[in-house]
């Protein structure tokens, strides 16, 4: 088993990985930028090292991180999500330094991180993919010709894109002409690659993704699917496991496809195969994420499998502990990404000091976060400040619990997406499990909630103010 792991990340996912290490008797090493000096992961890890005054560059400095891991006697690095998690050079650098990278092989990361290469691999494995260009586009003329033959609308995408960025829908030739250079410049800036491709736009699809686990002994299983259709601008907001919009036959089919996809590319460790589901109940492969995902929590909740622990076990060379038939689901889980954003103001980031925070609790509630009262959210990173995960035996009860937990949570000093989520939870289409990736855009009215504090909140704010005044 591994003895010591460097966590090349920050925020809630760093804390999540530290918790897995603690349960497994593994020492954890945290890293932090100057801006993160007071971050929770720094306090929670067994050891912490400052990696520079720049907010970002330290978390992205492959050689400094690999050297630090070696110097501190680590045997492995966990990359979390974002940052270097899907960087093949990082995985390779770890290996060359005799460190285990907790994720798949560098070649597999490289291949799956390139969306056109991934599409090719899936076609070869017999997995349905959206109709689209077979490789990267060479020119706007080629793009126009390709779009004409596929039929509008099309999606223009950055080949190495991620996090919902570098994607534009084009409804006609003019739009494609206009967006072509935009996406190229976006892609160059955000991902350091100018490669773009296009594929058919599936109008208002459902986003269904399957969690897979594969070991180094040829075993691969899936942990069923998640429904991430509640998105804004291609970014996930609320995720659900399993999808309340699939029947059991679809569930088995898509799980099976994901395992075939993983096996066909020699995948190891935890990964996610993302699909789109159209109105005619057809699934199309979209991309594979070669890392732990933000929403791995809901799969853990309904299956009882600790995905981060399994990642570490697989990386240590152990065989999978579960056979496919041993994976049992129970009920529904919903995750809310609590973002420091103001829904009423075009979801503008709302960074600042958390004046008071208390986590929601009670049955069926899990909170993954790295915030605490008095913590100042630095403006340099992701706006996601917490994940609230609820579960219950039925879809209806999971919704009720979600509502209760979000109201239960106390988070003051910044604006968050919580009041907006409470509106989504009330919506009949959400309640009857009938929604697609167009939901947020189609229901722009849901941001028109009242900002008047609820009486019980008001009471607690007054109580807190009085307590701080009297020094109680
Ligand atoms: P998930 O795929 O786990 O559901 P997201 O797509 O929201 O979650 O991505 C998780 C985090 O990783 C976000 O902070 C996002 O900005 C970042 N991210 C994902 N892919 C990339 C990428 N290719 N380049 C840079 N950042 C990325
Ligand atoms: P990322 O790497 O940023 O996660 P994805 O390729 O997974 O990018 O796409 C992100 C989201 O964009 C999807 O969840 C979906 O809502 C939308 N999307 C992507 N491709 C298509 C498509 N061909 N048709 C319709 N929507 C799409
Ligand atoms: Mg995706």
Coordinates of C-alpha atoms and ligand atoms in Angstrom, one line a residue:
X1 CA 0.0 0.0 0.0
X2 CA 1.1 3.6 -0.5
X3 CA 2.6 5.3 2.5
X4 CA 2.6 9.0 1.6
X5 CA 0.7 11.0 -1.0
X6 CA 1.3 14.6 -2.3
X7 CA -2.0 16.2 -3.2
X8 CA -1.4 18.5 -6.2
X9 CA -4.6 20.5 -5.7
X10 CA -6.5 22.8 -3.3
X11 CA -10.0 23.5 -2.0
X12 CA -12.6 20.9 -1.3
X13 CA -11.1 18.2 -3.5
X14 CA -7.8 18.4 -1.6
X15 CA -9.6 18.1 1.6
X16 CA -11.6 15.1 0.2
X17 CA -8.4 13.3 -0.7
X18 CA -6.8 14.1 2.6
X19 CA -9.8 12.4 4.3
X20 CA -9.3 9.3 2.2
X21 CA -5.6 9.2 3.1
X22 CA -6.5 9.6 6.8
X23 CA -8.9 6.7 6.7
X24 CA -6.3 4.5 4.9
X25 CA -3.4 5.3 7.2
X26 CA -1.5 7.2 4.5
X27 CA 0.3 10.4 5.2
X28 CA -0.9 13.4 3.2
X29 CA 1.2 16.3 1.9
X30 CA -0.6 19.5 0.9
X31 CA 0.7 22.4 -1.3
X32 CA -0.4 26.0 -1.2
X33 CA 0.1 29.3 -2.9
X34 CA 0.6 32.4 -0.8
X35 CA -3.1 33.2 -1.5
X36 CA -4.0 29.9 0.0
X37 CA -2.0 30.2 3.2
X38 CA -5.2 30.1 5.4
X39 CA -7.0 27.4 3.3
X40 CA -8.4 24.4 5.0
X41 CA -6.5 21.8 3.1
X42 CA -3.3 23.3 4.5
X43 CA -4.5 22.8 8.0
X44 CA -5.9 19.3 7.4
X45 CA -2.9 17.7 5.8
X46 CA -0.1 16.0 7.8
X47 CA 2.4 18.3 6.1
X48 CA 2.0 21.4 4.0
X49 CA 4.4 23.3 1.7
X50 CA 4.2 26.7 0.1
X51 CA 4.7 26.6 -3.6
X52 CA 5.1 30.3 -4.3
X53 CA 3.6 33.7 -4.3
X54 CA 1.8 33.4 -7.6
X55 CA -1.8 32.2 -7.2
X56 CA -1.8 29.8 -10.1
X57 CA 1.7 28.9 -11.3
X58 CA 2.7 26.8 -8.3
X59 CA -0.2 24.5 -8.7
X60 CA 0.7 24.0 -12.4
X61 CA 4.5 23.6 -12.0
X62 CA 5.0 20.0 -13.0
X63 CA 8.7 19.8 -12.1
X64 CA 8.5 21.7 -8.8
X65 CA 5.7 19.4 -7.7
X66 CA 7.4 16.2 -8.7
X67 CA 10.6 17.3 -7.0
X68 CA 8.7 18.3 -3.9
X69 CA 7.0 14.9 -3.8
X70 CA 10.3 13.1 -4.1
X71 CA 12.0 15.3 -1.6
X72 CA 9.3 14.8 1.0
X73 CA 9.4 11.0 0.6
X74 CA 6.0 10.6 -1.1
X75 CA 5.4 7.5 -3.2
X76 CA 2.5 8.9 -5.2
X77 CA 0.7 12.1 -6.3
X78 CA -3.0 12.6 -6.5
X79 CA -3.9 15.3 -9.0
X80 CA -7.6 15.8 -8.0
X81 CA -9.6 17.6 -10.8
X82 CA -8.7 20.7 -12.8
X83 CA -5.1 21.9 -12.6
X84 CA -2.7 19.1 -13.8
X85 CA -5.2 16.2 -13.5
X86 CA -5.5 15.7 -17.2
X87 CA -2.0 16.6 -18.1
X88 CA -0.2 13.7 -19.7
X89 CA 3.2 15.4 -19.2
X90 CA 2.6 15.5 -15.5
X91 CA 1.7 11.8 -15.4
X92 CA 4.9 11.0 -17.4
X93 CA 7.1 13.2 -15.2
X94 CA 5.8 11.4 -12.1
X95 CA 6.6 8.0 -13.6
X96 CA 10.1 9.1 -14.7
X97 CA 10.7 10.3 -11.1
X98 CA 9.6 6.9 -9.7
X99 CA 6.4 8.3 -8.4
X100 CA 2.9 6.8 -8.9
X101 CA 0.5 9.1 -10.6
X102 CA -3.0 8.3 -9.3
X103 CA -4.8 8.1 -12.6
X104 CA -4.5 6.3 -15.9
X105 CA -1.3 6.0 -18.0
X106 CA 0.1 9.2 -19.6
X107 CA -0.7 7.8 -23.1
X108 CA -4.3 7.2 -22.2
X109 CA -4.7 10.7 -20.7
X110 CA -3.1 12.1 -23.8
X111 CA -5.4 10.2 -26.1
X112 CA -8.7 10.9 -24.2
X113 CA -7.8 14.5 -23.5
X114 CA -7.8 15.1 -27.3
X115 CA -11.5 15.0 -28.1
X116 CA -10.9 14.1 -31.8
X117 CA -8.5 11.2 -30.8
X118 CA -11.0 10.1 -28.3
X119 CA -13.8 10.1 -30.9
X120 CA -11.6 8.0 -33.2
X121 CA -10.9 5.5 -30.5
X122 CA -14.6 5.2 -29.7
X123 CA -15.6 4.7 -33.3
X124 CA -13.0 1.9 -33.5
X125 CA -14.5 0.3 -30.4
X126 CA -18.0 0.4 -31.9
X127 CA -19.3 3.1 -29.5
X128 CA -21.8 5.5 -31.1
X129 CA -20.5 9.0 -31.4
X130 CA -22.2 12.2 -32.7
X131 CA -21.7 12.8 -36.4
X132 CA -18.8 15.1 -36.8
X133 CA -15.4 15.9 -38.3
X134 CA -13.0 12.9 -38.1
X135 CA -10.0 15.1 -37.1
X136 CA -9.2 18.7 -36.4
X137 CA -10.4 21.4 -38.8
X138 CA -7.8 22.9 -41.1
X139 CA -9.7 26.0 -42.2
X140 CA -13.0 27.8 -41.9
X141 CA -13.8 26.6 -45.4
X142 CA -13.4 23.0 -44.3
X143 CA -15.6 23.8 -41.3
X144 CA -18.3 25.3 -43.5
X145 CA -18.3 22.3 -45.8
X146 CA -18.4 19.8 -43.0
X147 CA -21.2 21.7 -41.3
X148 CA -23.2 21.7 -44.5
X149 CA -22.9 17.9 -44.9
X150 CA -23.8 17.2 -41.2
X151 CA -26.6 19.8 -41.1
X152 CA -27.0 22.7 -38.7
X153 CA -27.0 23.3 -35.8
X154 CA -23.5 22.2 -35.1
X155 CA -21.2 22.5 -32.1
X156 CA -17.7 24.0 -32.6
X157 CA -15.4 22.7 -29.9
X158 CA -11.8 23.1 -28.7
X159 CA -10.1 19.7 -29.1
X160 CA -8.4 20.0 -25.8
X161 CA -11.2 21.9 -24.0
X162 CA -12.7 21.2 -20.6
X163 CA -14.8 22.7 -17.8
X164 CA -17.5 23.7 -20.3
X165 CA -15.3 26.3 -22.1
X166 CA -14.3 26.5 -25.7
X167 CA -17.7 25.3 -27.0
X168 CA -20.0 27.3 -29.3
X169 CA -23.2 26.3 -30.9
X170 CA -23.6 27.5 -34.5
X171 CA -27.1 27.6 -36.1
X172 CA -26.0 28.6 -39.6
X173 CA -23.0 29.4 -41.8
X174 CA -22.7 33.0 -40.7
X175 CA -22.5 32.0 -37.0
X176 CA -19.9 29.3 -37.8
X177 CA -17.9 31.9 -39.8
X178 CA -18.1 34.3 -36.8
X179 CA -17.4 31.7 -34.1
X180 CA -14.6 29.9 -35.9
X181 CA -11.8 32.4 -35.0
X182 CA -13.4 33.1 -31.6
X183 CA -13.2 29.5 -30.5
X184 CA -9.7 29.2 -31.8
X185 CA -8.5 32.2 -29.8
X186 CA -10.4 31.0 -26.7
X187 CA -8.8 27.6 -27.1
X188 CA -5.4 29.0 -27.5
X189 CA -5.7 31.1 -24.4
X190 CA -7.4 28.6 -22.2
X191 CA -5.9 25.3 -23.3
X192 CA -2.7 26.3 -25.1
X193 CA -3.9 24.6 -28.3
X194 CA -5.6 26.1 -31.4
X195 CA -7.1 22.8 -32.5
X196 CA -10.9 22.8 -33.0
X197 CA -13.4 20.3 -34.5
X198 CA -17.1 20.2 -35.0
X199 CA -19.9 17.8 -34.4
X200 CA -23.7 17.7 -34.8
X201 CA -25.5 19.6 -32.1
X202 CA -27.9 17.4 -30.3
X203 CA -30.7 19.9 -29.5
X204 CA -31.5 19.9 -25.8
X205 CA -30.0 16.5 -25.0
X206 CA -29.7 14.9 -21.6
X207 CA -26.2 14.7 -20.2
X208 CA -25.7 11.2 -18.9
X209 CA -22.3 10.1 -17.7
X210 CA -21.0 6.7 -16.4
X211 CA -18.5 6.3 -13.6
X212 CA -16.0 3.5 -14.3
X213 CA -13.2 1.9 -12.3
X214 CA -10.5 -0.2 -13.9
X215 CA -7.5 -1.9 -12.3
X216 CA -4.1 -3.1 -13.6
X217 CA -5.3 -6.7 -13.8
X218 CA -7.8 -6.4 -16.6
X219 CA -10.9 -5.8 -14.5
X220 CA -13.3 -3.0 -15.3
X221 CA -16.6 -2.2 -13.8
X222 CA -19.1 0.7 -13.8
X223 CA -20.8 2.4 -10.8
X224 CA -23.9 3.4 -12.9
X225 CA -24.7 6.8 -14.2
X226 CA -25.2 10.4 -13.3
X227 CA -27.6 12.9 -14.9
X228 CA -25.8 16.2 -15.2
X229 CA -28.4 17.9 -17.5
X230 CA -28.9 20.9 -15.2
X231 CA -26.2 23.1 -16.6
X232 CA -25.6 26.7 -17.4
X233 CA -23.4 27.5 -20.3
X234 CA -22.2 23.9 -20.6
X235 CA -21.2 23.9 -16.9
X236 CA -22.8 21.6 -14.5
X237 CA -24.8 23.0 -11.6
X238 CA -26.9 20.1 -10.1
X239 CA -26.0 16.4 -10.6
X240 CA -28.1 13.4 -9.9
X241 CA -27.4 9.7 -9.4
X242 CA -28.8 7.6 -10.9
X243 CA -30.6 9.5 -13.6
X244 CA -34.4 9.7 -12.8
X245 CA -34.9 9.9 -16.6
X246 CA -33.6 6.4 -17.6
X247 CA -35.3 3.1 -17.3
X248 CA -33.4 0.0 -16.2
X249 CA -32.7 -1.3 -19.7
X250 CA -31.1 2.0 -20.7
X251 CA -29.1 2.0 -17.5
X252 CA -27.7 -1.4 -18.1
X253 CA -27.0 -0.5 -21.8
X254 CA -25.1 2.7 -21.0
X255 CA -23.1 1.1 -18.2
X256 CA -22.1 -1.7 -20.5
X257 CA -21.0 0.8 -23.2
X258 CA -18.9 2.7 -20.7
X259 CA -17.0 -0.4 -19.7
X260 CA -16.4 -1.4 -23.3
X261 CA -15.1 2.1 -23.9
X262 CA -12.8 2.0 -20.9
X263 CA -11.4 -1.4 -21.8
X264 CA -10.9 -0.6 -25.5
X265 CA -8.4 2.1 -24.6
X266 CA -6.6 0.2 -21.8
X267 CA -8.1 2.5 -19.2
X268 CA -7.0 2.2 -15.5
X269 CA -8.1 4.0 -12.4
X270 CA -11.3 6.0 -12.0
X271 CA -12.8 7.7 -15.1
X272 CA -16.0 9.0 -16.5
X273 CA -17.5 8.4 -19.9
X274 CA -19.9 11.2 -20.9
X275 CA -22.8 10.6 -23.3
X276 CA -25.6 12.7 -24.7
X277 CA -29.0 11.2 -24.9
X278 CA -31.3 12.7 -27.6
X279 CA -35.1 12.8 -27.9
X280 CA -35.2 9.5 -29.8
X281 CA -33.5 7.7 -26.9
X282 CA -30.2 7.4 -28.7
X283 CA -26.9 7.7 -26.8
X284 CA -23.8 9.4 -28.2
X285 CA -20.3 9.3 -26.7
X286 CA -19.2 12.9 -26.0
X287 CA -15.9 12.6 -24.1
X288 CA -14.0 10.7 -21.4
X289 CA -12.7 12.5 -18.3
X290 CA -9.6 10.7 -17.0
X291 CA -9.8 11.8 -13.4
X292 CA -12.0 12.0 -10.4
X293 CA -15.0 14.3 -11.1
X294 CA -16.6 17.0 -9.0
X295 CA -19.7 14.9 -8.8
X296 CA -18.1 11.6 -7.8
X297 CA -19.8 12.1 -4.4
X298 CA -23.3 11.2 -5.6
X299 CA -22.1 7.9 -7.0
X300 CA -20.4 7.2 -3.7
X301 CA -23.6 8.0 -1.9
X302 CA -25.9 5.6 -3.9
X303 CA -23.3 2.8 -4.2
X304 CA -21.4 3.0 -1.0
X305 CA -18.1 2.8 -2.9
X306 CA -15.4 5.3 -1.8
X307 CA -14.1 6.3 -5.2
X308 CA -11.0 8.2 -4.0
X309 CA -10.0 5.2 -1.8
X310 CA -10.5 2.9 -4.9
X311 CA -8.3 5.3 -6.9
X312 CA -5.5 4.9 -4.4
X313 CA -5.9 1.1 -4.1
X314 CA -5.8 0.8 -7.9
X315 CA -2.8 3.0 -8.2
X316 CA -1.1 0.8 -5.6
X317 CA -1.6 -2.1 -7.9
X318 CA -4.4 -3.9 -6.0
X319 CA -7.1 -5.7 -7.9
X320 CA -10.7 -4.3 -7.8
X321 CA -12.5 -5.4 -4.7
X322 CA -15.9 -5.5 -6.3
X323 CA -17.4 -7.5 -9.2
X324 CA -20.0 -5.8 -11.3
X325 CA -22.9 -7.8 -9.7
X326 CA -21.8 -6.7 -6.3
X327 CA -22.4 -3.0 -7.0
X328 CA -25.8 -2.2 -5.6
X329 CA -27.6 1.1 -5.8
X330 CA -29.9 2.5 -3.3
X331 CA -32.2 5.5 -3.8
X332 CA -31.2 8.8 -5.3
X333 CA -28.5 11.4 -4.6
X334 CA -28.4 15.0 -5.7
X335 CA -25.4 17.3 -5.6
X336 CA -25.7 21.1 -5.6
X337 CA -22.6 23.0 -6.6
X338 CA -22.7 26.0 -4.3
X339 CA -21.0 28.7 -6.3
X340 CA -19.9 32.1 -5.0
X341 CA -21.9 33.8 -7.7
X342 CA -24.8 36.1 -7.9
X343 CA -27.6 34.5 -10.0
X344 CA -29.4 37.9 -10.1
X345 CA -26.4 39.5 -11.7
X346 CA -25.6 37.1 -14.5
X347 CA -23.9 34.8 -12.1
X348 CA -21.1 37.2 -11.6
X349 CA -18.5 35.9 -9.1
X350 CA -19.0 37.1 -5.6
X351 CA -15.7 36.5 -3.7
X352 CA -15.0 37.9 -0.3
X353 CA -15.0 37.0 3.4
X354 CA -17.3 34.3 4.8
X355 CA -18.7 36.1 7.8
X356 CA -20.5 33.1 9.2
X357 CA -20.8 29.5 8.0
X358 CA -22.4 26.4 9.4
X359 CA -22.9 23.2 7.4
X360 CA -26.3 21.6 6.9
X361 CA -26.7 18.3 8.7
X362 CA -29.2 15.6 9.6
X363 CA -30.0 12.4 7.8
X364 CA -28.9 12.0 4.2
X365 CA -26.8 15.1 4.0
X366 CA -23.1 15.4 3.1
X367 CA -21.2 18.6 2.7
X368 CA -17.8 18.7 0.9
X369 CA -16.2 22.1 1.3
X370 CA -13.1 23.9 2.4
X371 CA -14.7 27.0 3.8
X372 CA -15.1 28.1 7.4
X373 CA -16.3 31.2 9.3
X374 CA -13.8 34.0 8.7
X375 CA -12.3 32.4 5.6
X376 CA -11.7 34.9 2.7
X377 CA -12.4 33.3 -0.7
X378 CA -9.5 34.3 -2.9
X379 CA -10.6 35.6 -6.3
X380 CA -8.1 33.6 -8.3
X381 CA -9.7 30.2 -8.3
X382 CA -13.0 28.3 -9.1
X383 CA -16.1 29.9 -7.8
X384 CA -17.4 26.6 -6.4
X385 CA -17.2 26.9 -2.6
X386 CA -19.1 23.9 -1.4
X387 CA -20.9 20.8 -2.6
X388 CA -24.1 19.9 -0.8
X389 CA -25.1 16.2 -1.4
X390 CA -28.4 14.8 -0.3
X391 CA -29.9 11.3 -0.6
X392 CA -33.1 9.5 0.0
X393 CA -34.8 6.3 -1.1
X394 CA -37.2 8.0 -3.6
X395 CA -36.8 10.9 -6.0
X396 CA -39.5 12.9 -4.3
X397 CA -37.8 12.5 -0.9
X398 CA -34.4 13.4 -2.3
X399 CA -35.9 16.7 -3.6
X400 CA -37.5 17.4 -0.2
X401 CA -34.3 16.7 1.5
X402 CA -32.4 18.9 -0.9
X403 CA -34.7 21.8 -0.1
X404 CA -34.3 21.3 3.6
X405 CA -30.5 21.0 3.5
X406 CA -30.0 24.1 1.3
X407 CA -32.2 26.1 3.8
X408 CA -30.4 24.5 6.7
X409 CA -27.0 25.7 5.4
X410 CA -25.8 29.0 6.8
X411 CA -23.5 30.9 4.5
X412 CA -23.1 34.6 5.0
X413 CA -20.9 37.3 3.5
X414 CA -21.1 36.3 -0.1
X415 CA -23.8 35.7 -2.7
X416 CA -24.3 32.1 -3.7
X417 CA -26.4 30.0 -6.1
X418 CA -28.4 28.5 -3.2
X419 CA -31.6 30.7 -3.6
X420 CA -31.5 29.9 -7.3
X421 CA -31.3 26.1 -6.6
X422 CA -34.3 26.4 -4.3
X423 CA -36.3 27.8 -7.2
X424 CA -35.2 24.9 -9.5
X425 CA -36.3 22.4 -6.8
X426 CA -39.8 23.9 -6.9
X427 CA -40.1 23.6 -10.7
X428 CA -42.6 21.0 -11.9
X429 CA -40.3 19.8 -14.7
X430 CA -37.5 19.2 -12.2
X431 CA -39.9 17.5 -9.7
X432 CA -41.3 15.2 -12.4
X433 CA -37.8 14.4 -13.6
X434 CA -38.3 15.8 -17.1
X435 CA -35.5 18.1 -18.0
X436 CA -32.5 18.5 -20.4
X437 CA -29.5 20.7 -20.9
X438 CA -31.8 23.5 -22.1
X439 CA -33.6 23.8 -18.7
X440 CA -31.6 26.7 -17.2
X441 CA -31.9 28.8 -20.4
X442 CA -35.5 28.0 -20.9
X443 CA -36.4 29.0 -17.3
X444 CA -34.6 32.4 -17.0
X445 CA -37.5 33.5 -14.8
X446 CA -36.1 31.3 -11.9
X447 CA -33.6 34.0 -11.0
X448 CA -36.4 36.3 -10.0
X449 CA -36.6 35.1 -6.4
X450 CA -37.1 37.5 -3.5
X451 CA -33.9 38.5 -1.7
X452 CA -35.8 39.3 1.5
X453 CA -34.3 37.1 4.2
X454 CA -36.6 34.4 5.6
X455 CA -37.7 35.1 9.1
X456 CA -35.7 32.3 10.7
X457 CA -32.6 33.5 8.9
X458 CA -33.2 37.1 10.1
X459 CA -33.5 35.8 13.6
X460 CA -30.2 34.0 13.4
X461 CA -28.5 37.0 11.9
X462 CA -29.8 39.2 14.7
X463 CA -28.8 36.6 17.3
X464 CA -25.3 36.4 15.8
X465 CA -25.0 40.2 15.8
X466 CA -26.0 40.4 19.4
X467 CA -23.6 37.6 20.4
X468 CA -20.7 39.3 18.7
X469 CA -21.7 42.6 20.4
X470 CA -21.9 41.3 23.9
X471 CA -18.8 39.0 23.4
X472 CA -20.9 35.9 24.2
Ligands
LIG1 P1 -16.5 17.6 -13.9 O1 -16.0 17.3 -15.3 O2 -15.7 17.0 -12.8 O3 -18.0 17.4 -13.8 P2 -16.0 20.3 -14.5 O4 -16.1 20.1 -15.9 O5 -16.8 21.4 -13.9 O6 -16.3 19.1 -13.6 O7 -14.4 20.6 -14.2 C1 -13.9 20.6 -12.9 C2 -12.9 21.6 -12.8 O8 -11.8 21.3 -13.6 C3 -13.3 23.0 -13.1 O9 -12.7 23.9 -12.2 C4 -12.8 23.2 -14.5 O10 -12.6 24.6 -14.7 C5 -11.6 22.4 -14.5 N1 -11.2 21.9 -15.8 C6 -11.8 20.8 -16.4 N2 -11.2 20.5 -17.5 C7 -10.3 21.4 -17.7 C8 -9.3 21.6 -18.8 N3 -9.2 20.9 -19.8 N4 -8.4 22.7 -18.6 C9 -8.5 23.4 -17.5 N5 -9.4 23.3 -16.5 C10 -10.3 22.3 -16.6
LIG2 P1 -16.2 19.7 -21.4 O1 -14.9 19.0 -21.7 O2 -16.0 21.2 -21.3 O3 -16.9 19.1 -20.3 P2 -18.1 18.5 -23.2 O4 -17.7 18.0 -24.6 O5 -18.2 17.4 -22.2 O6 -17.1 19.6 -22.7 O7 -19.5 19.3 -23.3 C1 -20.0 20.0 -22.2 C2 -21.4 20.3 -22.4 O8 -21.7 20.9 -23.6 C3 -22.3 19.0 -22.4 O9 -22.6 18.5 -21.1 C4 -23.5 19.4 -23.2 O10 -24.4 20.1 -22.4 C5 -22.9 20.4 -24.2 N1 -22.6 19.7 -25.5 C6 -21.4 19.2 -25.8 N2 -21.5 18.7 -27.0 C7 -22.7 18.8 -27.5 C8 -23.4 18.4 -28.7 N3 -22.8 17.8 -29.7 N4 -24.8 18.7 -28.8 C9 -25.4 19.3 -27.8 N5 -24.8 19.7 -26.6 C10 -23.5 19.4 -26.5
LIG3 MG1 -17.6 17.2 -20.2

